[in-house]
Short mmCIF file of C-alpha atoms in Angstrom, two decimals:
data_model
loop_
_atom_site.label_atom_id
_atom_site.label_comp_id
_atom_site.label_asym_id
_atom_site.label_seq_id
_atom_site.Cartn_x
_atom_site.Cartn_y
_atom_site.Cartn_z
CA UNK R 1 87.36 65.52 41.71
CA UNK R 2 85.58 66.08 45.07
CA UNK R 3 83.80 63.17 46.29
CA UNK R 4 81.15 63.60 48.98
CA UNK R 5 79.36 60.95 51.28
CA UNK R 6 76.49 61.38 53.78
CA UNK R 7 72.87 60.89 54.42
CA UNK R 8 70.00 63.09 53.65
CA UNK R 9 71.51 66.46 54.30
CA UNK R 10 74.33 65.61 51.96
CA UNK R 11 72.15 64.11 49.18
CA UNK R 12 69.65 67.27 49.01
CA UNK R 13 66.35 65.77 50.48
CA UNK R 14 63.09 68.43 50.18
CA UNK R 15 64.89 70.57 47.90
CA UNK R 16 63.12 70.96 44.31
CA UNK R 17 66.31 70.57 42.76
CA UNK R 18 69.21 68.12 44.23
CA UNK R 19 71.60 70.20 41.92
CA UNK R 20 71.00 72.94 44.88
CA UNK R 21 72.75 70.19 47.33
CA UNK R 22 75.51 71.48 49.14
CA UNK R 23 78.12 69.08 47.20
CA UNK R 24 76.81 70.50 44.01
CA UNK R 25 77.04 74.02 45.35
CA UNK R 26 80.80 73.28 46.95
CA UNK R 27 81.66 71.93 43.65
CA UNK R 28 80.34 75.34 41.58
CA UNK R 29 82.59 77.45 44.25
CA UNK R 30 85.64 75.19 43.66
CA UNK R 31 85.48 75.05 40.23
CA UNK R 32 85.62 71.36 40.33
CA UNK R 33 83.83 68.12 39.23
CA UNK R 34 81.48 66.63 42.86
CA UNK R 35 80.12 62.90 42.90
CA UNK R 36 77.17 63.45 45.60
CA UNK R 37 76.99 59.75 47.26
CA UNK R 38 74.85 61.32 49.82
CA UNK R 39 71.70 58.76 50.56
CA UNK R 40 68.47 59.66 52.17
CA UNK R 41 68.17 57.45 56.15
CA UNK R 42 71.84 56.16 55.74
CA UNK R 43 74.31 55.73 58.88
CA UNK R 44 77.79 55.64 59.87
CA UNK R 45 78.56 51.98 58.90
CA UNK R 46 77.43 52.76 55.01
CA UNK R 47 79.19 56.03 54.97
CA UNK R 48 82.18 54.33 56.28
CA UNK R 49 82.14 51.67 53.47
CA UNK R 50 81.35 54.35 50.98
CA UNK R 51 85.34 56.17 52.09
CA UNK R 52 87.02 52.95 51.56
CA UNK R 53 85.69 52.06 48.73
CA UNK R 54 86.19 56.04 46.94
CA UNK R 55 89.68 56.13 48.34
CA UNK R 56 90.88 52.13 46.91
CA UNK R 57 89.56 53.37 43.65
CA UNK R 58 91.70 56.63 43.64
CA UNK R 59 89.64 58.61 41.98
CA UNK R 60 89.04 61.56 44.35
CA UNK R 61 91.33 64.33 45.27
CA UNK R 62 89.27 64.96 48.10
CA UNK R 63 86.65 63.15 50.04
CA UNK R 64 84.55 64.74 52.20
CA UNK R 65 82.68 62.58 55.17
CA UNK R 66 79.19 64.40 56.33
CA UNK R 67 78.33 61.76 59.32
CA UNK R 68 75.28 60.88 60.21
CA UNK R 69 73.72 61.13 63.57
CA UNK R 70 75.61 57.65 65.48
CA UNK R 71 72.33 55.89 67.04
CA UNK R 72 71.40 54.91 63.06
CA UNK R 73 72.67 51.24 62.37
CA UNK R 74 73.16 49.08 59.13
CA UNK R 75 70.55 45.72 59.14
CA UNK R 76 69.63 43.10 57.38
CA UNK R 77 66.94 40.74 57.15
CA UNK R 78 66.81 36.96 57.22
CA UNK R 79 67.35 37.33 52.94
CA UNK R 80 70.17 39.66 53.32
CA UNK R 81 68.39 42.65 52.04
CA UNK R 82 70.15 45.83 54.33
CA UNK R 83 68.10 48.62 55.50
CA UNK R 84 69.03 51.62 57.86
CA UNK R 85 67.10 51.94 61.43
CA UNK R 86 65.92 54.58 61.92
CA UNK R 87 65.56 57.36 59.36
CA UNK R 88 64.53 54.48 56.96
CA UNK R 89 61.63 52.60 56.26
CA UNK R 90 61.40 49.00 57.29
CA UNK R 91 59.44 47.76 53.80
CA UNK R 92 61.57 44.51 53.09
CA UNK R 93 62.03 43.57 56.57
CA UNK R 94 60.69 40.79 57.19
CA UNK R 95 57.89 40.36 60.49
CA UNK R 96 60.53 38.16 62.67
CA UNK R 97 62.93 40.93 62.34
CA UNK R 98 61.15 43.65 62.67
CA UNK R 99 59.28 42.56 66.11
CA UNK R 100 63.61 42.34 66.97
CA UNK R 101 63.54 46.00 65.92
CA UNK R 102 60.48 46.97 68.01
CA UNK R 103 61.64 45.45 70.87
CA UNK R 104 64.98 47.81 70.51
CA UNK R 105 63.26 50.34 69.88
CA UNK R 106 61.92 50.41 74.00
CA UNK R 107 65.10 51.03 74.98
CA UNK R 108 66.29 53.54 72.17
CA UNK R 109 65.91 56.35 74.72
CA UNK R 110 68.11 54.61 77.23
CA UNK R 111 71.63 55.96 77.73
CA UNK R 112 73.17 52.71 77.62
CA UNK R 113 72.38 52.70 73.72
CA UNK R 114 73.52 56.01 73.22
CA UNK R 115 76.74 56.10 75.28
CA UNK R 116 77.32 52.53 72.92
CA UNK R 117 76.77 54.45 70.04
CA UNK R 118 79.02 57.19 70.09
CA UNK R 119 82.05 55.23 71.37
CA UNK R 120 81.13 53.07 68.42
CA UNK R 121 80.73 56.15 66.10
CA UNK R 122 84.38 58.15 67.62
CA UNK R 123 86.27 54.54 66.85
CA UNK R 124 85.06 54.94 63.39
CA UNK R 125 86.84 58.53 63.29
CA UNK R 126 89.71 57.31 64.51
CA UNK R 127 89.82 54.30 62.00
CA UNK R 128 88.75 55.90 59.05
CA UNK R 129 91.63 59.18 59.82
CA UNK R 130 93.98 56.41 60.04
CA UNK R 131 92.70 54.29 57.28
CA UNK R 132 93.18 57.79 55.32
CA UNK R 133 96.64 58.52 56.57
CA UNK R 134 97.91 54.93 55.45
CA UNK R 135 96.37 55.27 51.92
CA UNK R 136 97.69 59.41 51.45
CA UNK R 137 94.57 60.09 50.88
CA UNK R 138 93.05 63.87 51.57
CA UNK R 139 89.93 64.02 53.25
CA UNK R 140 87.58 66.74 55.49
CA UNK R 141 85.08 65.10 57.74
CA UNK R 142 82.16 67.28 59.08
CA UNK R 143 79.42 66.47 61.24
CA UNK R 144 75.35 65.67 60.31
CA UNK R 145 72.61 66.26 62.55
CA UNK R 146 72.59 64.34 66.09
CA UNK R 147 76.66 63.67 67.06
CA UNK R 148 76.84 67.11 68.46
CA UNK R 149 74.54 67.08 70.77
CA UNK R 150 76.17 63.30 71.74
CA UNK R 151 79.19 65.55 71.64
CA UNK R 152 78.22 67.95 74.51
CA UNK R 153 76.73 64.91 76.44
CA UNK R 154 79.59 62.68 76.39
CA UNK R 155 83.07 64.48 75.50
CA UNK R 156 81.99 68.07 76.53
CA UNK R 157 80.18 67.64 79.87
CA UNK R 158 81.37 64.82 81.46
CA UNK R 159 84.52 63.71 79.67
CA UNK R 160 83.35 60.18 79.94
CA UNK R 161 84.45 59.47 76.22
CA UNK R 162 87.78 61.56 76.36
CA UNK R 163 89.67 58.22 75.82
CA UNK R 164 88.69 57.93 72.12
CA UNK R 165 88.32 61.75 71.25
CA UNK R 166 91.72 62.46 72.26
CA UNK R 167 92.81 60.18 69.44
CA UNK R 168 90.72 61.86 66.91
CA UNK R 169 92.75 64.42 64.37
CA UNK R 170 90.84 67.70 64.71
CA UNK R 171 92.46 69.60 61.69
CA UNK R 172 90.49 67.56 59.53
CA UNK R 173 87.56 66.95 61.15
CA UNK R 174 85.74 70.27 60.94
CA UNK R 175 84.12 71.95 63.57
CA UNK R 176 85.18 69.70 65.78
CA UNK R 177 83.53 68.98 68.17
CA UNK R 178 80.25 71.08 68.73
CA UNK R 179 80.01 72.66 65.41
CA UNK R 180 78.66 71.14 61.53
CA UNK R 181 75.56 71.45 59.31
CA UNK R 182 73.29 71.92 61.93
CA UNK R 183 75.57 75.24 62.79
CA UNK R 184 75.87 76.32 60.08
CA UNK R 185 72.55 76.23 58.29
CA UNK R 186 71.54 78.21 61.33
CA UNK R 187 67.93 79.45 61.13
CA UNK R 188 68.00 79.45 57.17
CA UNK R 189 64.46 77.87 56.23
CA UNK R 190 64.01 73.93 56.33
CA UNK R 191 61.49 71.95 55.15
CA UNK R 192 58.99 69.55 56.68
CA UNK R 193 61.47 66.80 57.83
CA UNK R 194 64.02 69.38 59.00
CA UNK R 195 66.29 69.30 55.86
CA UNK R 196 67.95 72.51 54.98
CA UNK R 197 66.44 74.29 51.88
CA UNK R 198 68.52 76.64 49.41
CA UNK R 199 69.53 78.83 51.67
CA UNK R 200 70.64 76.75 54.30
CA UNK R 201 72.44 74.86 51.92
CA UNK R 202 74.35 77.69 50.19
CA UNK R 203 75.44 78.12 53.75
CA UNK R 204 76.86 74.98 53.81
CA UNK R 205 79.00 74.97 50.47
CA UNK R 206 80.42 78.68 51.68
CA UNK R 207 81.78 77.18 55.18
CA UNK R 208 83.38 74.64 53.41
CA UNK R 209 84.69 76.19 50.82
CA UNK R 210 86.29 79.19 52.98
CA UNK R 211 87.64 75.87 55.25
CA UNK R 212 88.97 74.23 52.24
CA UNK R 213 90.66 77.76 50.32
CA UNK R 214 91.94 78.77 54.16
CA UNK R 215 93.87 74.94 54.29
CA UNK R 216 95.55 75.94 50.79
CA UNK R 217 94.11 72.96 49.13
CA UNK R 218 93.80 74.71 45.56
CA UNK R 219 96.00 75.69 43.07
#
């Protein structure tokens, strides 16, 4: 079984069908049983969780990680109810918090907050590739929408955050490190929010599964 984990792009948002998802798709190519645990708005920090808890369960021959763009973060409010900022609606936070959120979001454009996030989002590489290693578990990591262009700004430009790429397995993280779903979709139609439709998707599920036949991963 083939266990997949991302946000939006991974979970089939705008499509009329979610069985037209990518995972789904992959799954049909491979001849092999997908559990789609993509989630509409979600970040790095639940995506991370998600890995951990598919791998201590071994039930997955492979897991693939879509991240998400890094600048998204896990919250709570003051009743513990978590939430993803932004790409999510802020419903159950409550009005102390989300003046807190505001206020952040003045300085969202800064690159202080996005230098921060990247280095946070390249450590998470590096812990979950190592987290995988320890555990022999087999995994292919892609990249969402946003940490390529973060990519080209901070690894690719400048080499500013060439201290924690260079620790970062590149065999398995595909694509590495300019090129994922927004790459490959290409300029296949998307919908109103920017999601890939059918086509773009289908595009999807054929890189990977040319990746995954290429690293002799099936019988």
């Amino acid at each position: 079984m083939i266990t997949c984990i991302g946000d939006s792009f991974t979970a089939g948002a705008e499509l009329d069908d979610v069985n037209l998802a990518w995972p789904i798709l992959l799954g049909n190519l491979l001849n092999c049983k997908i559990t789609n645990l993509g989630k509409g708005g979600t970040c790095n920090d639940r995506i991370l969780k998600r890995a951990m808890d598919a791998t201590f369960i071994k039930s997955s021959d492979l897991i693939i990680v879509a991240w998400s763009t890094p600048v998204r973060s896990e919250i709570a409010d003051a009743n513990g109810v978590f939430n993803y900022w932004p790409g999510k609606n802020l419903l159950w936070v409550n009005d102390n918090y989300r003046k807190d959120i505001t206020r952040l979001t003045t300085v969202f454009e800064s690159d202080n907050l996005y230098k921060w996030a990247h280095r946070r989002w390249l450590r998470s590489i590096i812990l979950l590739q190592t987290f995988f290693k320890a555990h022999n578990q087999r995994y292919l990591m892609i990249q969402g929408h946003g940490s390529q262009i973060e990519n080209h700004k901070w690894i690719v430009n400048t080499d500013l955050h060439r201290d924690l790429a260079d620790h970062i397995d590149p065999e398995f993280l595909f694509g590495w490190p300019v090129e994922g779903i927004v790459e490959w979709v290409g300029d296949a139609p998307r919908g109103q929010h920017g999601h890939p439709l059918e086509l773009g998707q289908q595009r999807i599920a054929e890189k990977l599964n040319e990746h995954i036949r290429n690293l002799g991963w099936l019988p």
